[in-house]
Short mmCIF file of C-alpha atoms in Angstrom, two decimals:
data_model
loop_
_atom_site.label_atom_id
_atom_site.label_comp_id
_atom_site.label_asym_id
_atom_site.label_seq_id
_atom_site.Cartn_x
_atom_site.Cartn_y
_atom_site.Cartn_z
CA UNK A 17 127.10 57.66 105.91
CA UNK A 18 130.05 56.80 108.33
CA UNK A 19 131.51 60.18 109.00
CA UNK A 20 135.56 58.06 108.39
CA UNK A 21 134.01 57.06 104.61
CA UNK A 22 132.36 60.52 103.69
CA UNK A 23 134.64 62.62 100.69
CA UNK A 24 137.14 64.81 101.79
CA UNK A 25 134.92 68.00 100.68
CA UNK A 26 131.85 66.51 102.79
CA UNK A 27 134.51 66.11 105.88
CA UNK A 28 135.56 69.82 105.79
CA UNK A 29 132.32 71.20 104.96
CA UNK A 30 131.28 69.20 108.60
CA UNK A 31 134.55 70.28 110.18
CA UNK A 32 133.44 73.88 109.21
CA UNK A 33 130.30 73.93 110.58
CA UNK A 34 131.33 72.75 113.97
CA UNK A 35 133.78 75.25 114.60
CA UNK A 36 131.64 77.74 113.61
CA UNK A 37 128.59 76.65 115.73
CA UNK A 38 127.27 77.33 119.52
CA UNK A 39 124.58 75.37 121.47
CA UNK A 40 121.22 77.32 121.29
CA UNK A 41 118.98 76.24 123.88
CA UNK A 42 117.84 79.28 125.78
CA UNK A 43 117.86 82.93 125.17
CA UNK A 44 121.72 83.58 126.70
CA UNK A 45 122.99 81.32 123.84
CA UNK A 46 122.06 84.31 121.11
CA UNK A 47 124.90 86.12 122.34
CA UNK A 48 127.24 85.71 119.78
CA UNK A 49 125.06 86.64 117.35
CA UNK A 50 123.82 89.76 119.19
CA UNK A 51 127.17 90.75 119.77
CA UNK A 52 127.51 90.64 115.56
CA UNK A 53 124.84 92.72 115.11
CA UNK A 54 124.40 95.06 117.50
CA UNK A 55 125.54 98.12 115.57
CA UNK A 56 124.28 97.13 112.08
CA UNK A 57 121.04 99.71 111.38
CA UNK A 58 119.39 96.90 109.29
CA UNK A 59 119.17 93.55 111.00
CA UNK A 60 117.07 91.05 108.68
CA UNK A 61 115.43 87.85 110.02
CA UNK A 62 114.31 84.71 108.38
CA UNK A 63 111.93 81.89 108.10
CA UNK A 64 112.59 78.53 106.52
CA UNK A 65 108.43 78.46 106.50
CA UNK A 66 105.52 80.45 107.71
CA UNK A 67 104.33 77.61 110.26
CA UNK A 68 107.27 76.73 112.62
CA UNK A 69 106.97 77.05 116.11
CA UNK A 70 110.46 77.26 115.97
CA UNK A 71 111.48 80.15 113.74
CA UNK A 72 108.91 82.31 115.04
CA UNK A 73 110.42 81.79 118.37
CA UNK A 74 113.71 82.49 117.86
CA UNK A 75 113.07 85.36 115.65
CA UNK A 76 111.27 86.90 118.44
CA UNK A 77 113.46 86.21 121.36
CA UNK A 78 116.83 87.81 119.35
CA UNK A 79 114.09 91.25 118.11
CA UNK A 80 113.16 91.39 121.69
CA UNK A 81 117.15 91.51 122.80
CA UNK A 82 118.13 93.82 120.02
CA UNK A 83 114.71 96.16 121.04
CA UNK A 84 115.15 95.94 124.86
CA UNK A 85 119.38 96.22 124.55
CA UNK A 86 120.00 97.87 121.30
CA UNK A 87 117.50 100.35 120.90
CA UNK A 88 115.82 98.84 116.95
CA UNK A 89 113.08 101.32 116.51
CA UNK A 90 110.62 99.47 113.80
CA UNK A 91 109.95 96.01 112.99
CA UNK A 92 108.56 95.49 109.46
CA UNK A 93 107.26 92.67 108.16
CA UNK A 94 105.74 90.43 105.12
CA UNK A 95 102.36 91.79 106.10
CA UNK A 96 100.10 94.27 104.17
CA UNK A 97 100.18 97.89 105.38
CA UNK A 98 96.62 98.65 106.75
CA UNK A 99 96.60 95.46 109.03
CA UNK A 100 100.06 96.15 110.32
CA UNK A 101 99.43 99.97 110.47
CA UNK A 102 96.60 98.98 112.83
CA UNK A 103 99.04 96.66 114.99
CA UNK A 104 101.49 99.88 115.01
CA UNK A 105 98.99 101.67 116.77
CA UNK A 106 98.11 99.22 119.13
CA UNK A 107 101.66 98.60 120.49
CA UNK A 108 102.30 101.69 120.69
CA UNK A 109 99.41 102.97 122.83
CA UNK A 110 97.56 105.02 120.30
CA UNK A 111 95.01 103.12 119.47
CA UNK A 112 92.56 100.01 120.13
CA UNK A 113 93.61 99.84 123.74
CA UNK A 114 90.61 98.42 125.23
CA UNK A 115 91.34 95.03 122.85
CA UNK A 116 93.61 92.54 124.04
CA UNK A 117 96.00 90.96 121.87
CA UNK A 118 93.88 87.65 120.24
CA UNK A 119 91.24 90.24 119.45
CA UNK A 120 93.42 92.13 117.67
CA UNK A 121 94.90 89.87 115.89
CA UNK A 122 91.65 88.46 114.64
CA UNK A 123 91.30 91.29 112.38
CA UNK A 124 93.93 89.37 110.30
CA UNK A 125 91.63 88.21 107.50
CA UNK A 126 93.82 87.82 104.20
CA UNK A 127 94.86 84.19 103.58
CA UNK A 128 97.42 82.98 105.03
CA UNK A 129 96.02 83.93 108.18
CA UNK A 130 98.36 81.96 110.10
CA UNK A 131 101.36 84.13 109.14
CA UNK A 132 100.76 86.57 111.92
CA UNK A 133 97.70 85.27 113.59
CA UNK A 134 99.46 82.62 116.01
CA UNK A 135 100.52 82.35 119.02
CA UNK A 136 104.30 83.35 118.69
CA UNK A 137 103.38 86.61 117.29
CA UNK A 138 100.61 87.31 119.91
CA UNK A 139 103.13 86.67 122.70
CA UNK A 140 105.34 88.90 121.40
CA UNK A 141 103.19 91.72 120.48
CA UNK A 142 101.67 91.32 124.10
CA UNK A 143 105.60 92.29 124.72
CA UNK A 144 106.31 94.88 122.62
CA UNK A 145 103.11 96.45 124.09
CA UNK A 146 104.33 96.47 127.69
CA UNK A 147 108.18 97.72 126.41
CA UNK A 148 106.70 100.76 124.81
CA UNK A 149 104.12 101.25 128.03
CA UNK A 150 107.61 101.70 129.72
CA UNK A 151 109.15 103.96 127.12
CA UNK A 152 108.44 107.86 125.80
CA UNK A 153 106.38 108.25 122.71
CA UNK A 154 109.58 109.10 120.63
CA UNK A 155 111.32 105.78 121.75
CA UNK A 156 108.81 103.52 121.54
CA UNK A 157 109.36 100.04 118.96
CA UNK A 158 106.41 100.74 116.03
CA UNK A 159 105.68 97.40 113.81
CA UNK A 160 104.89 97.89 109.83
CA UNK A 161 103.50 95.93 107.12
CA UNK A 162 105.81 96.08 103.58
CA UNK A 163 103.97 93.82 101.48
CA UNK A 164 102.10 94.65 97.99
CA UNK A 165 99.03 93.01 98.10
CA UNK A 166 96.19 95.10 100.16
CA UNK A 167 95.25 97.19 96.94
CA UNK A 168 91.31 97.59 97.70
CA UNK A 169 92.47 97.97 102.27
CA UNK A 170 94.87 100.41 101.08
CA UNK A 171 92.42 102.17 98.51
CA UNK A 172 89.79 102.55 101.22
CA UNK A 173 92.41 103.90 103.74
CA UNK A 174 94.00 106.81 101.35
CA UNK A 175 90.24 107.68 100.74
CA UNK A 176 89.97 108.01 104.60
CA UNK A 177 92.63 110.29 104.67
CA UNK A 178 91.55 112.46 102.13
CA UNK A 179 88.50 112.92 103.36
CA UNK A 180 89.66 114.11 106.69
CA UNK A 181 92.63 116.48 105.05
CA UNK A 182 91.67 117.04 101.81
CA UNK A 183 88.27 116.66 100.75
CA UNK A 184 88.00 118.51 97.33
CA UNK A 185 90.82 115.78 96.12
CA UNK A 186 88.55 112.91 96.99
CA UNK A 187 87.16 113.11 93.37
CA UNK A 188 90.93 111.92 92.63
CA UNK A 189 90.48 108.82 94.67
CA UNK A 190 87.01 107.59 93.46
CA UNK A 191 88.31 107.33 90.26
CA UNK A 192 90.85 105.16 91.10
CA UNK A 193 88.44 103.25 93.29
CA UNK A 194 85.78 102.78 90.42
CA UNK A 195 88.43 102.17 88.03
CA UNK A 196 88.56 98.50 90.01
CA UNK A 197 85.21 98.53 90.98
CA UNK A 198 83.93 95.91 88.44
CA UNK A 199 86.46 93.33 89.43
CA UNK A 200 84.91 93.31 92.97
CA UNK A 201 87.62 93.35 95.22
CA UNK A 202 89.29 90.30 93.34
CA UNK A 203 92.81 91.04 92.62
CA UNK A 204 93.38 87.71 89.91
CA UNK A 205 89.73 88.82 88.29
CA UNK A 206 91.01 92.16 87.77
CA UNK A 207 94.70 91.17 86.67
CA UNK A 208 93.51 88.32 84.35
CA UNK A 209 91.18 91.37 82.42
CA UNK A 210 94.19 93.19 81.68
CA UNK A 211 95.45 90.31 79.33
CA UNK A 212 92.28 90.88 77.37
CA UNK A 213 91.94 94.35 76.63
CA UNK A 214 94.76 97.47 77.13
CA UNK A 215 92.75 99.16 79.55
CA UNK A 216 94.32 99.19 82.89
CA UNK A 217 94.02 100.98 85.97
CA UNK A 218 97.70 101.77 86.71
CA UNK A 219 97.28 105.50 85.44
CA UNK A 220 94.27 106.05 88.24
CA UNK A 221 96.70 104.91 90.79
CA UNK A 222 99.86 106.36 89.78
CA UNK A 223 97.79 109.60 89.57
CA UNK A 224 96.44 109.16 93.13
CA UNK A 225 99.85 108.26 94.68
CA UNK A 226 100.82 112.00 93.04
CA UNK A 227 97.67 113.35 94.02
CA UNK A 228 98.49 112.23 98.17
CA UNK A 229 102.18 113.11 97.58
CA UNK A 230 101.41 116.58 97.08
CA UNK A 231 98.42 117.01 99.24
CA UNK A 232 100.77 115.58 102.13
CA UNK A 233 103.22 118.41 101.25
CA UNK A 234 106.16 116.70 102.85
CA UNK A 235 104.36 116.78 106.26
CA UNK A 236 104.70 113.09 106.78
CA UNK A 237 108.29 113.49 108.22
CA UNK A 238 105.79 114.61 110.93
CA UNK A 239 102.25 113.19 111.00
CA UNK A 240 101.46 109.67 111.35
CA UNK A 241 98.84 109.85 109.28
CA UNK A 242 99.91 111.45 106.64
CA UNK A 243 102.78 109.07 106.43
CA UNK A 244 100.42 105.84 106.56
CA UNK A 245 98.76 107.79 103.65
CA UNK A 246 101.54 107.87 101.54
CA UNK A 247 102.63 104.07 102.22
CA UNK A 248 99.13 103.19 101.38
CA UNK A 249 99.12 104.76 98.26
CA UNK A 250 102.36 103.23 97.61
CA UNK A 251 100.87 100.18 98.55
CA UNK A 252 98.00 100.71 96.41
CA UNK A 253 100.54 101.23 92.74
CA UNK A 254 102.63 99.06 94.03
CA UNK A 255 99.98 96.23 94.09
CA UNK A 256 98.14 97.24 91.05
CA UNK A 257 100.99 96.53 89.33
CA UNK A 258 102.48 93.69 90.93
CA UNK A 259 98.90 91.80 90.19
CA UNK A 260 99.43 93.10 86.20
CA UNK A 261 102.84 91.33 86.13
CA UNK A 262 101.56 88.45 88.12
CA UNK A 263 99.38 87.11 85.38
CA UNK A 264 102.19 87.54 82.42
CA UNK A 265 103.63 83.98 83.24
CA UNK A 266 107.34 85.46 83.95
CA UNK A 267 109.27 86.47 87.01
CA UNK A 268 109.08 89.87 87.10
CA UNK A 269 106.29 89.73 89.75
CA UNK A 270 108.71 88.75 92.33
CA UNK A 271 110.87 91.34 91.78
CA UNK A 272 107.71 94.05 91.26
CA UNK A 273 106.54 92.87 95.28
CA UNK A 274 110.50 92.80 96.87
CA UNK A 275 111.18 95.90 94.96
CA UNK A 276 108.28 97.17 96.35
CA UNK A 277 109.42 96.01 100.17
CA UNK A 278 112.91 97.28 99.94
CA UNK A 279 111.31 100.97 98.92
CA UNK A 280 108.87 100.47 102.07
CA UNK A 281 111.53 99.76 104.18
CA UNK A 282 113.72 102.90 103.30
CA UNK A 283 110.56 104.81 103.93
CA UNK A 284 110.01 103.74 107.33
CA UNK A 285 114.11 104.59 108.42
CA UNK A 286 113.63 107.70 106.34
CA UNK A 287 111.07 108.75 108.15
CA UNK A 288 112.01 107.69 111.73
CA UNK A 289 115.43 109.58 111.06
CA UNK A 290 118.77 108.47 110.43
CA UNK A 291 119.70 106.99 113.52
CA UNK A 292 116.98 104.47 113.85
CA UNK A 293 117.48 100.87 113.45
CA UNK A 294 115.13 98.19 112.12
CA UNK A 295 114.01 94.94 112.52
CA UNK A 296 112.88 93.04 109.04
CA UNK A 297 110.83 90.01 109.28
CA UNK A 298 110.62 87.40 106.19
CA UNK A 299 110.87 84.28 104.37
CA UNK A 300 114.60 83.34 103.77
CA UNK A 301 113.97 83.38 99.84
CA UNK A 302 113.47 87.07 100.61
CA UNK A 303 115.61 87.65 103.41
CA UNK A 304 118.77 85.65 101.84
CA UNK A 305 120.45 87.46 99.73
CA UNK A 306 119.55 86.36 96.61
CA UNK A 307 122.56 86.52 94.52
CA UNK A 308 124.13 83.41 96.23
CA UNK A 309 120.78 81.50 94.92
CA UNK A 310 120.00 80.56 91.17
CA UNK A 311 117.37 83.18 91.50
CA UNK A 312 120.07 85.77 90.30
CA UNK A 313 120.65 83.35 87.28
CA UNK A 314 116.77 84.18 86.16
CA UNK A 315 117.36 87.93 87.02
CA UNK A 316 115.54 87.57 89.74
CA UNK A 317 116.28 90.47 92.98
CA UNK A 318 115.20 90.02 96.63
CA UNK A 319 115.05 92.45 99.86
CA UNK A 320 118.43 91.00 101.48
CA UNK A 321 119.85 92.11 98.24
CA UNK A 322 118.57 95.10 97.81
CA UNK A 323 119.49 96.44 100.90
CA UNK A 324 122.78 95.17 101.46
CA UNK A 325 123.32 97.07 98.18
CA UNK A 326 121.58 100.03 99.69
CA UNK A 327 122.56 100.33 102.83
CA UNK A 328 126.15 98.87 102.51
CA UNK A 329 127.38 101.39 104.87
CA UNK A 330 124.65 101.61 107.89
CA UNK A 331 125.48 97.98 108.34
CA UNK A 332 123.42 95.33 107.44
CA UNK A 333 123.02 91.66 108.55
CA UNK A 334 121.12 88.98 107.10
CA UNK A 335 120.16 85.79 109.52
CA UNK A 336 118.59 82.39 108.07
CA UNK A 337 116.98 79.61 109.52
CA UNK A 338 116.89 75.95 108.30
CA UNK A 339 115.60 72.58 109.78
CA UNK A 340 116.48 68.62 108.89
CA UNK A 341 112.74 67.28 109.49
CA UNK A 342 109.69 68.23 111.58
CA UNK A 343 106.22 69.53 111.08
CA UNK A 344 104.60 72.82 109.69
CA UNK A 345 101.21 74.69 108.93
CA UNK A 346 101.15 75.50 105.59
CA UNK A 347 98.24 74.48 102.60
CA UNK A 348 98.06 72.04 100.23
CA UNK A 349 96.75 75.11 97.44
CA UNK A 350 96.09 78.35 97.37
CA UNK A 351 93.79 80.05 99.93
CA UNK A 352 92.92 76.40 101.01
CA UNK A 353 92.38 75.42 104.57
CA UNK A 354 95.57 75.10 106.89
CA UNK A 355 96.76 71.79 107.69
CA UNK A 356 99.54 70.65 109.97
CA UNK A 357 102.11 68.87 107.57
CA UNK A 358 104.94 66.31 108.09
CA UNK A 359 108.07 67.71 106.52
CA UNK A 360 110.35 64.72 106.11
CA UNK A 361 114.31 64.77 106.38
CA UNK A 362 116.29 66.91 104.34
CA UNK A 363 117.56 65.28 101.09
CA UNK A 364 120.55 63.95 100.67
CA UNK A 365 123.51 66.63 100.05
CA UNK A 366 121.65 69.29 100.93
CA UNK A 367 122.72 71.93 103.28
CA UNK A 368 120.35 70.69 105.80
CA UNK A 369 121.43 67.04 105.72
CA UNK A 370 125.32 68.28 106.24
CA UNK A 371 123.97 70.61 109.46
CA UNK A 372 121.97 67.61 111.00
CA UNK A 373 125.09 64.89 110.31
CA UNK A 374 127.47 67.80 112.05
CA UNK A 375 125.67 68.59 114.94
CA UNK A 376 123.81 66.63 117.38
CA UNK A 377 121.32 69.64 118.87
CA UNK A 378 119.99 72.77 117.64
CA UNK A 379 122.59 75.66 117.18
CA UNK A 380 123.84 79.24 115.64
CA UNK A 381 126.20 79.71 113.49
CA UNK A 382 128.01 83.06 113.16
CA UNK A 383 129.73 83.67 109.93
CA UNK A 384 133.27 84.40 110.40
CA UNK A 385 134.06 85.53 106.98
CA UNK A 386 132.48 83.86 103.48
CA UNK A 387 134.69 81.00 102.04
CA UNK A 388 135.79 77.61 103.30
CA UNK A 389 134.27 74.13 102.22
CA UNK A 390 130.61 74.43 103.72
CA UNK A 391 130.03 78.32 103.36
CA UNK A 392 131.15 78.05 99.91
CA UNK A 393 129.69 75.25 99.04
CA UNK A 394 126.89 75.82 96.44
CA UNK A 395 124.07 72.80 98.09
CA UNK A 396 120.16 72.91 98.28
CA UNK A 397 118.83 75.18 100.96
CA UNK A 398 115.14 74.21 102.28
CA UNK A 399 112.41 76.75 101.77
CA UNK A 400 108.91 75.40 102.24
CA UNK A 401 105.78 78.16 101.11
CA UNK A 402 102.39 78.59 102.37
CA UNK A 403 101.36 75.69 99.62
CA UNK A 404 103.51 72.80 100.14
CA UNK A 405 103.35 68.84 99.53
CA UNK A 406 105.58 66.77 101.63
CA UNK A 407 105.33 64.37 98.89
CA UNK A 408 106.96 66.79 96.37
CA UNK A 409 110.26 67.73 98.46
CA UNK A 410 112.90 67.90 95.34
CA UNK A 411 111.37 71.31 94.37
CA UNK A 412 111.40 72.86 97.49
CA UNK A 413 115.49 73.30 97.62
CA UNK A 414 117.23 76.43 96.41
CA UNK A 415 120.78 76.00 95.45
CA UNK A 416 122.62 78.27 97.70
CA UNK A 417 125.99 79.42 98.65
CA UNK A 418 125.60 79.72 102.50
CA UNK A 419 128.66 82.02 103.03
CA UNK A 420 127.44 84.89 100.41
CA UNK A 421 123.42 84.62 101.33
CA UNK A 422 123.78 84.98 104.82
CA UNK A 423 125.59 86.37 107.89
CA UNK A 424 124.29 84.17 109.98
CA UNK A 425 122.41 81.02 110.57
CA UNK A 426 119.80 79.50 113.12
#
């Protein structure tokens, strides 16, 4: 559409974006946005998908200015706890040492494997490594999964514990463990049972998470391990009954895994103290705050939410990413093979179309305040899954009011 015949609305919206936008073509040009966010304690980072090049990129290049020039202390991520505990220890020179970075990775076996084992990730692990070579023990940048779904990982690993600390509470733990037993180690098996009979195993695991919570006696402000014991059994109610609500058809599943995130998250600054800062990786749907989407309309929460409501007053900032066409990895089902995709240009009157007729090369946009006629603007936003099908694009769009979900945009 010529620009002189577009509605007046369209016009401002594109006038908008331009004067809020900057050139971003090397790492100097995320200035402005460091600048914004240097002081905030909870810096949140997006994804439009979990197989672009070109989010993974510039998510690391900003962490690795805010780590190396503001001092963030954690990085957590949309990764389960055991495999990212292991990565923890890694880059920070406790453990693993004699494996380099690919073979470390390849212990990444849950689907989607390409989430974190790829190439953008292992380059900036491969960093964070040498940073925290350079750095004492008590200043060096740790890296933390927050996700729900390693129930049998975590399991095994609060077992572990136990049997090194406590052994006469191990008892505790097997029942837990045989309580799942039958479903072997297959999380839909086990939730789909619990629509046929009452019997569930959340009691085993909420009585285990008590059972570590005492045995740790408050001693995980100051042992790793204990700590990882804790978040595992966290990990391992949390996913129990994220995998019960899963199956019931409704949408309380999404809030039962961010939920579960946002509580991981305050763990990790609570126990790193109240000066550290923090790095969170994610998808936009959970990064963007999710009361500027039509997920609030279906009482739906998400972790950009919850801790902009939590942490209101540490400062918080909340970055998103979007593209007008390109490529991705991402599957064509569930725990099916990994394809590179053709994602086609944004539809028509969506946020993305407005960005690409705006500006002629990739840019940031930093949010001067949260009206005006694009960041108010309620327009589809982009957000392409691990399953996706270029073919059905009108479902992958989530009405969004730019200005209120984010603070920022890539």
């Amino acid at each position: 559409m010529n620009s002189a015949r577009r509605p007046p609305e369209a016009a401002g919206a594109a006038a908008q974006i331009r004067s809020l936008a900057t050139p971003l073509a090397g790492r100097k040009d995320l200035d402005p946005l460091v600048v914004r966010v240097a002081q905030d304690r909870f810096v949140c980072i997006g994804e439009a998908s979990h197989g672009t090049h070109g989010y993974y990129h510039w998510r690391a290049e900003l962490s690795r200015r805010l780590i190396g020039e503001h001092g963030c202390r954690w990085v957590g991520v949309e990764g389960d706890w055991p495999d990212c505990w292991r990565i923890n220890r890694w880059v920070r020179g406790q453990a693993d040492q004699d494996l380099d970075v690919y073979q470390l990775l390849a212990g990444f076996e849950r689907w989607p494997r390409w989430m974190w084992a790829n190439e953008e990730v292992a380059g900036f692990l491969d960093w964070l490594r040498g940073w925290n070579a350079t750095r004492p023990e008590a200043d060096r940048t740790g890296f933390y999964g927050l996700d729900v779904y390693s129930l049998w990982d975590s399991l095994r690993e609060v077992i572990s514990w136990l049997q090194d600390n406590a052994p006469e509470a191990v008892d505790a733990a097997m029942e837990a463990w045989q309580c799942f037993m039958p479903f072997g180690e297959d999380p839909q098996s086990y939730a789909w049972s619990t629509r046929l009979v009452p019997d569930t195993c959340e009691q085993d695991v909420v009585d285990l998470l008590m059972e570590v919570r005492h045995r740790t006696g408050g001693q995980e402000d100051d042992d790793e391990a204990a700590f990882s014991a804790v978040c595992n059994a966290e990990a391992g109610a949390g996913a129990e009954n994220y995998y019960r609500a899963m199956v019931r058809g409704d949408r309380q599943s999404w809030n039962v895994r961010d939920v579960h995130m946002a509580d991981t998250i305050d763990r990790i600054a609570g126990h790193l103290g109240p000066a550290s800062k923090g790095l969170v990786w994610e998808h936009n749907t959970h990064i963007g705050d999710a009361r500027a989407t039509d997920m609030a309309d279906a009482g739906m929460v998400n972790v950009g939410q919850l801790v902009r409501e939590r942490h209101a007053a540490d400062g918080v900032s909340l970055i998103g990413f979007a593209s007008h066409r390109g490529s991705v990895i991402a599957a064509d089902a569930w725990g099916a093979r990994e394809l590179v995709m053709p994602v086609p240009r944004a539809r028509p009157g969506s946020h993305e179309d407005l960005l690409q007729q705006a500006l002629a090369e990739p840019a940031l946009l930093v949010f001067d305040g949260r009206t005006g006629p694009w960041l108010s603007a309620r327009l589809g936003h982009r957000a392409i899954g691990v399953v996706y099908s270029p073919r059905r694009e009108a479902g992958n769009y989530v009405p969004t009011l730019m200005g209120e979900r984010y603070d920022a945009l890539v």
